[in-house]
Coordinates of C-alpha atoms and ligand atoms in Angstrom, one line a residue:
M7 CA 15.2 5.0 21.4
T8 CA 11.4 4.7 20.8
G9 CA 11.9 2.9 17.9
R10 CA 14.5 0.6 19.2
E11 CA 11.9 -0.4 22.1
V12 CA 9.1 -1.2 19.2
E13 CA 11.5 -3.3 17.4
Q14 CA 13.0 -5.1 20.5
V15 CA 9.2 -6.0 21.4
L16 CA 8.6 -7.2 18.0
L17 CA 11.6 -9.2 17.6
H18 CA 11.3 -11.4 21.0
A19 CA 7.5 -11.7 19.9
A20 CA 8.7 -13.3 16.5
E21 CA 11.7 -15.2 18.3
A22 CA 8.9 -17.0 20.5
E23 CA 7.2 -18.2 17.5
P24 CA 8.8 -21.4 16.4
R25 CA 7.1 -21.5 13.0
I26 CA 9.5 -18.5 12.1
R27 CA 12.9 -18.9 11.3
F28 CA 15.5 -16.3 11.1
Y29 CA 18.2 -15.8 8.3
D30 CA 20.1 -12.9 9.5
H31 CA 22.2 -11.0 7.2
W32 CA 20.7 -13.0 4.2
I33 CA 19.9 -10.6 1.4
A34 CA 17.3 -11.0 -1.1
V35 CA 18.5 -10.2 -4.4
D36 CA 15.5 -10.8 -6.7
L37 CA 12.1 -12.2 -7.0
L38 CA 11.6 -15.8 -8.3
L39 CA 9.4 -15.6 -11.2
E40 CA 7.4 -18.3 -13.0
S41 CA 8.1 -16.7 -16.4
K42 CA 11.9 -17.3 -15.6
I43 CA 11.1 -21.1 -14.8
T44 CA 8.8 -22.1 -17.4
G45 CA 9.3 -19.5 -20.3
E46 CA 10.2 -20.8 -23.5
R47 CA 12.5 -18.7 -25.6
G48 CA 12.4 -16.1 -23.1
R49 CA 8.4 -15.9 -23.3
P50 CA 6.3 -16.4 -20.4
V51 CA 3.7 -19.1 -21.1
R52 CA 1.1 -17.7 -18.9
A53 CA 0.5 -14.8 -16.6
D54 CA 3.5 -14.0 -14.3
R55 CA 3.5 -15.4 -10.7
C56 CA 6.2 -14.8 -7.8
W57 CA 7.2 -18.1 -6.2
G58 CA 9.8 -16.7 -3.5
A59 CA 13.1 -14.9 -4.1
Y60 CA 16.7 -15.8 -4.5
V61 CA 18.6 -14.8 -1.6
L62 CA 22.3 -14.3 -1.1
A63 CA 23.5 -16.4 1.9
G64 CA 25.4 -14.2 4.2
T65 CA 28.2 -12.0 2.8
H66 CA 30.1 -14.9 1.1
G67 CA 27.6 -17.4 0.8
P68 CA 25.8 -18.4 -3.0
V69 CA 22.5 -17.4 -4.0
V70 CA 20.0 -19.8 -3.0
P71 CA 16.3 -19.8 -4.0
F72 CA 13.5 -19.7 -1.3
I73 CA 10.3 -21.1 -2.6
A74 CA 7.1 -19.7 -1.1
R75 CA 3.6 -19.9 -2.0
A76 CA 3.4 -16.2 -0.6
T77 CA 6.2 -13.7 -0.7
F78 CA 5.9 -10.6 1.6
L79 CA 8.2 -7.5 0.8
A80 CA 9.3 -5.7 4.1
T81 CA 12.3 -4.0 3.1
G82 CA 11.8 -0.6 4.1
G83 CA 12.8 2.6 2.0
C84 CA 15.6 3.9 -0.2
G85 CA 17.2 6.9 1.7
K86 CA 20.5 5.5 1.0
V87 CA 20.4 6.9 -2.7
Y88 CA 20.7 10.5 -1.1
L89 CA 24.3 11.7 0.3
Y90 CA 22.7 12.5 3.3
T91 CA 19.7 10.5 4.8
S92 CA 18.8 9.6 8.5
N93 CA 18.1 6.1 7.5
P94 CA 20.5 3.1 8.3
A95 CA 22.8 1.7 5.4
I96 CA 20.1 -1.1 4.9
A97 CA 17.5 1.4 3.4
T98 CA 18.6 0.7 -0.1
G99 CA 15.3 0.3 -1.7
D100 CA 16.0 -3.3 -2.9
G101 CA 12.2 -4.7 -2.4
I102 CA 11.0 -1.7 -4.5
A103 CA 13.5 -2.3 -7.3
M104 CA 12.5 -6.3 -7.1
A105 CA 9.0 -5.7 -7.2
F106 CA 9.8 -3.1 -10.2
R107 CA 11.8 -5.7 -12.2
A108 CA 9.0 -8.4 -11.5
G109 CA 6.3 -5.8 -13.2
A110 CA 4.6 -4.7 -10.3
R111 CA 3.4 -1.3 -10.2
V112 CA 5.5 1.4 -8.0
A113 CA 3.9 5.0 -7.3
N114 CA 5.0 8.1 -5.7
L115 CA 8.5 7.5 -5.4
E116 CA 9.2 11.2 -6.2
F117 CA 7.8 12.1 -2.6
V118 CA 10.7 11.9 -0.3
Q119 CA 10.3 13.8 3.1
F120 CA 13.7 15.3 4.2
H121 CA 14.5 16.3 8.1
P122 CA 15.9 19.7 8.1
T123 CA 18.8 19.0 10.7
C124 CA 21.1 16.0 10.3
L125 CA 24.6 16.5 11.8
Y126 CA 27.0 17.5 9.2
H127 CA 29.7 15.5 9.8
P128 CA 32.0 12.8 7.4
D129 CA 31.6 10.1 9.9
A130 CA 28.1 10.8 11.2
R131 CA 25.8 11.1 8.3
S132 CA 22.7 9.8 9.7
F133 CA 22.1 11.5 13.0
L134 CA 19.5 13.7 13.5
I135 CA 19.3 16.6 15.6
S136 CA 15.3 16.4 16.8
E137 CA 12.8 19.2 15.9
A138 CA 12.3 19.3 19.6
V139 CA 15.4 21.3 19.8
R140 CA 14.0 24.0 17.6
G141 CA 10.8 24.2 19.7
E142 CA 12.8 24.3 23.0
G143 CA 14.0 27.8 20.9
A144 CA 17.3 26.9 18.9
V145 CA 17.5 28.8 15.7
L146 CA 19.0 28.1 12.2
R147 CA 22.1 30.5 11.2
T148 CA 24.0 30.9 8.0
L149 CA 28.0 30.4 8.4
D150 CA 28.1 34.1 8.8
G151 CA 25.1 34.3 11.2
D152 CA 22.1 35.4 9.6
R153 CA 19.1 34.0 11.0
F154 CA 17.1 33.4 7.8
M155 CA 14.1 31.4 8.3
E156 CA 12.1 34.5 8.8
R157 CA 12.6 35.5 5.4
Y158 CA 10.8 32.0 4.4
D159 CA 8.1 31.5 6.8
P160 CA 6.4 33.8 9.6
R161 CA 6.7 30.5 11.6
A162 CA 10.4 30.6 11.2
E163 CA 12.3 27.8 12.7
L164 CA 8.8 26.1 13.7
A165 CA 7.6 26.1 10.2
P166 CA 6.9 22.2 9.2
R167 CA 9.6 20.2 8.1
D168 CA 9.6 20.5 4.3
I169 CA 9.4 24.4 4.4
V170 CA 12.5 24.4 6.9
A171 CA 14.3 21.9 4.8
R172 CA 13.7 23.8 1.8
A173 CA 14.8 26.9 3.1
I174 CA 18.0 25.4 4.5
D175 CA 18.7 23.8 1.0
A176 CA 17.9 27.1 -0.8
E177 CA 20.5 29.0 1.4
M178 CA 23.1 26.2 1.2
K179 CA 22.6 26.3 -2.7
Q180 CA 22.6 30.4 -2.9
R181 CA 25.9 30.8 -0.7
G182 CA 27.8 27.6 -1.8
D183 CA 28.0 26.4 1.9
K184 CA 28.1 23.0 2.5
H185 CA 25.8 23.2 5.6
V186 CA 24.1 25.4 8.0
L187 CA 24.2 25.9 11.6
L188 CA 21.6 25.2 14.6
D189 CA 22.5 27.8 17.3
L190 CA 21.2 26.3 20.6
S191 CA 22.3 29.5 22.7
P192 CA 19.0 30.8 23.0
I193 CA 18.3 27.7 25.2
K194 CA 19.9 27.2 29.0
R195 CA 22.7 24.7 29.4
E196 CA 21.2 23.0 32.0
R197 CA 17.9 22.7 30.0
I198 CA 19.8 21.4 26.9
L199 CA 21.5 18.7 28.9
E200 CA 18.4 17.5 30.6
R201 CA 16.2 17.3 27.7
F202 CA 18.6 16.4 24.8
P203 CA 21.2 14.2 26.6
T204 CA 21.8 11.7 23.7
I205 CA 22.2 14.7 21.3
A206 CA 24.5 16.4 23.3
A207 CA 26.4 13.2 23.9
T208 CA 26.5 12.0 20.5
C209 CA 27.9 15.4 19.3
A210 CA 30.5 15.6 21.7
R211 CA 31.7 12.3 20.3
F212 CA 32.2 14.2 17.0
G213 CA 34.0 17.2 18.7
Y214 CA 31.0 19.6 19.2
D215 CA 29.9 20.8 22.7
I216 CA 26.1 22.0 21.9
T217 CA 25.9 24.1 24.8
A218 CA 28.9 26.1 23.9
A219 CA 28.6 26.6 20.1
P220 CA 26.5 26.5 17.1
V221 CA 26.4 22.9 15.5
P222 CA 26.7 22.1 11.6
V223 CA 23.5 20.7 10.3
V224 CA 22.2 19.8 6.6
P225 CA 18.7 18.5 5.2
A226 CA 18.8 14.4 5.1
A227 CA 16.5 12.1 3.3
H228 CA 14.4 10.9 5.9
Y229 CA 11.1 9.2 4.9
M230 CA 9.8 7.6 1.9
C231 CA 6.3 8.4 0.9
G232 CA 6.3 5.9 -2.5
G233 CA 6.3 2.4 -2.8
V234 CA 5.2 -0.9 -4.5
V235 CA 1.4 -0.4 -5.1
V236 CA -0.8 -2.6 -3.1
D237 CA -4.4 -3.2 -2.3
L238 CA -5.8 -2.9 1.0
R239 CA -4.7 -6.4 1.7
G240 CA -1.4 -5.8 0.7
R241 CA -1.5 -7.7 -2.6
T242 CA 0.8 -6.2 -5.2
D243 CA -0.1 -6.5 -9.1
L244 CA 1.7 -9.9 -9.1
P245 CA 0.1 -13.1 -8.0
G246 CA 2.0 -14.8 -4.9
S247 CA 2.1 -11.7 -3.0
T248 CA -0.1 -13.3 -0.6
R249 CA -1.7 -16.6 0.0
R250 CA -5.2 -16.8 -1.7
A251 CA -8.0 -16.6 1.1
K252 CA -9.5 -19.9 1.7
Ligands
FAD307 C1 16.2 8.4 12.4 C2 14.5 8.0 12.0 C3 13.8 8.4 13.3 C4 12.1 7.9 12.9 N1 11.6 8.2 13.8 C5 10.2 7.8 13.7 C6 9.1 8.2 14.8 O1 9.6 8.7 15.6 N2 8.1 7.7 14.6 C7 7.5 7.1 13.5 O2 6.3 6.4 13.4 N3 8.4 6.6 12.3 C8 9.8 6.9 12.8 N4 10.8 6.6 11.5 C9 10.2 5.9 10.5 C10 9.9 4.5 10.6 O3 11.1 4.2 11.4 C11 10.0 3.7 9.5 O4 8.7 4.1 8.8 C12 9.8 2.2 9.6 O5 11.0 1.7 10.4 C13 9.5 1.6 8.2 O6 9.5 0.2 8.3 P1 9.8 -0.8 7.5 O7 9.4 -2.5 8.2 O8 8.8 -0.6 6.4 O9 11.4 -1.0 7.1 P2 12.6 -1.0 7.9 O10 12.3 -0.5 9.5 O11 13.4 -0.1 7.4 O12 13.2 -2.6 7.7 C14 13.5 -3.0 6.4 C15 14.4 -4.3 6.8 O13 14.5 -4.8 5.7 C16 15.8 -5.4 5.8 N5 16.3 -5.4 4.2 C17 16.4 -4.5 3.0 N6 16.9 -4.7 2.3 C18 17.2 -6.5 2.3 C19 17.2 -7.5 1.4 N7 17.6 -7.2 0.0 N8 17.0 -8.7 1.7 C20 16.7 -8.6 2.9 N9 16.2 -7.7 4.0 C21 16.5 -6.6 3.4 C22 16.5 -4.3 6.3 O14 17.7 -4.8 6.9 C23 15.5 -4.1 7.4 O15 15.4 -5.0 8.7 C24 11.8 7.2 11.7 C25 12.8 6.9 11.0 C26 14.2 7.1 10.9 C27 15.1 6.6 9.9

């Protein structure tokens, strides 16, 4: 909900700027490279440069070139390469792949943060059960009721995200289970409803009354730490990723 507010404010500010044009649901498919335009027999005639992008115009539209002196990538992460992710469907890593294909360096792509508790349901693959729920006292259990976190870290459910996510993953693999359970019974019903109304309502939509029974959860790819290598001004290895300063 916080993120939605941030995004709405940013969108309104951008809409109020007459020099910005929106192309909703147009998808960039590749960068437009000088070598592809001027190269002879596939050979670039000079150091490569980015001159914009090829963009798919809507769902059925043609691919059209957008020519630009400066091209910015702001296409987010690649959570969708994982089965369980908190990310929206658009997190496909397109920008990173385009930059990589164009010859820009990418780095640290192996560092992906996993959120420990995503709701386990075939129709709700990206709904997070906030860590605040464990902060209030909820505990993790295996399907047969074993409270396992104390075996992994003295801080148990309040250990850092990576430790809890790895512990859940280890338990699932050892036992062959598809998920673990988040048990909110240590928290009073009124407190759950007052403190986590959105989580309670969303889980109820998928058939789980979190005030009455443990809810199934799995770790989910949440935050991508790597990406395209840039300098302090956001420039990639490829000329054309910002306008040259005057
Ligand atoms: C569930 C969840 C909770 C989070 N909570 C927090 C939090 O509490 N605090 C915090 O600081 N951060 C939080 N984050 C992280 C934060 O949301 C991200 O770090 C941030 O949104 C990344 O911004 P971005 O602009 O790089 O990418 P995004 O916000 O992902 O934006 C990428 C945009 O590029 C578009 N796009 C993708 N591919 C293409 C393409 N080929 N052509 C055209 N457009 C394309 C997408 O449609 C999207 O609009 C959370 C993330 C998630 C998923």
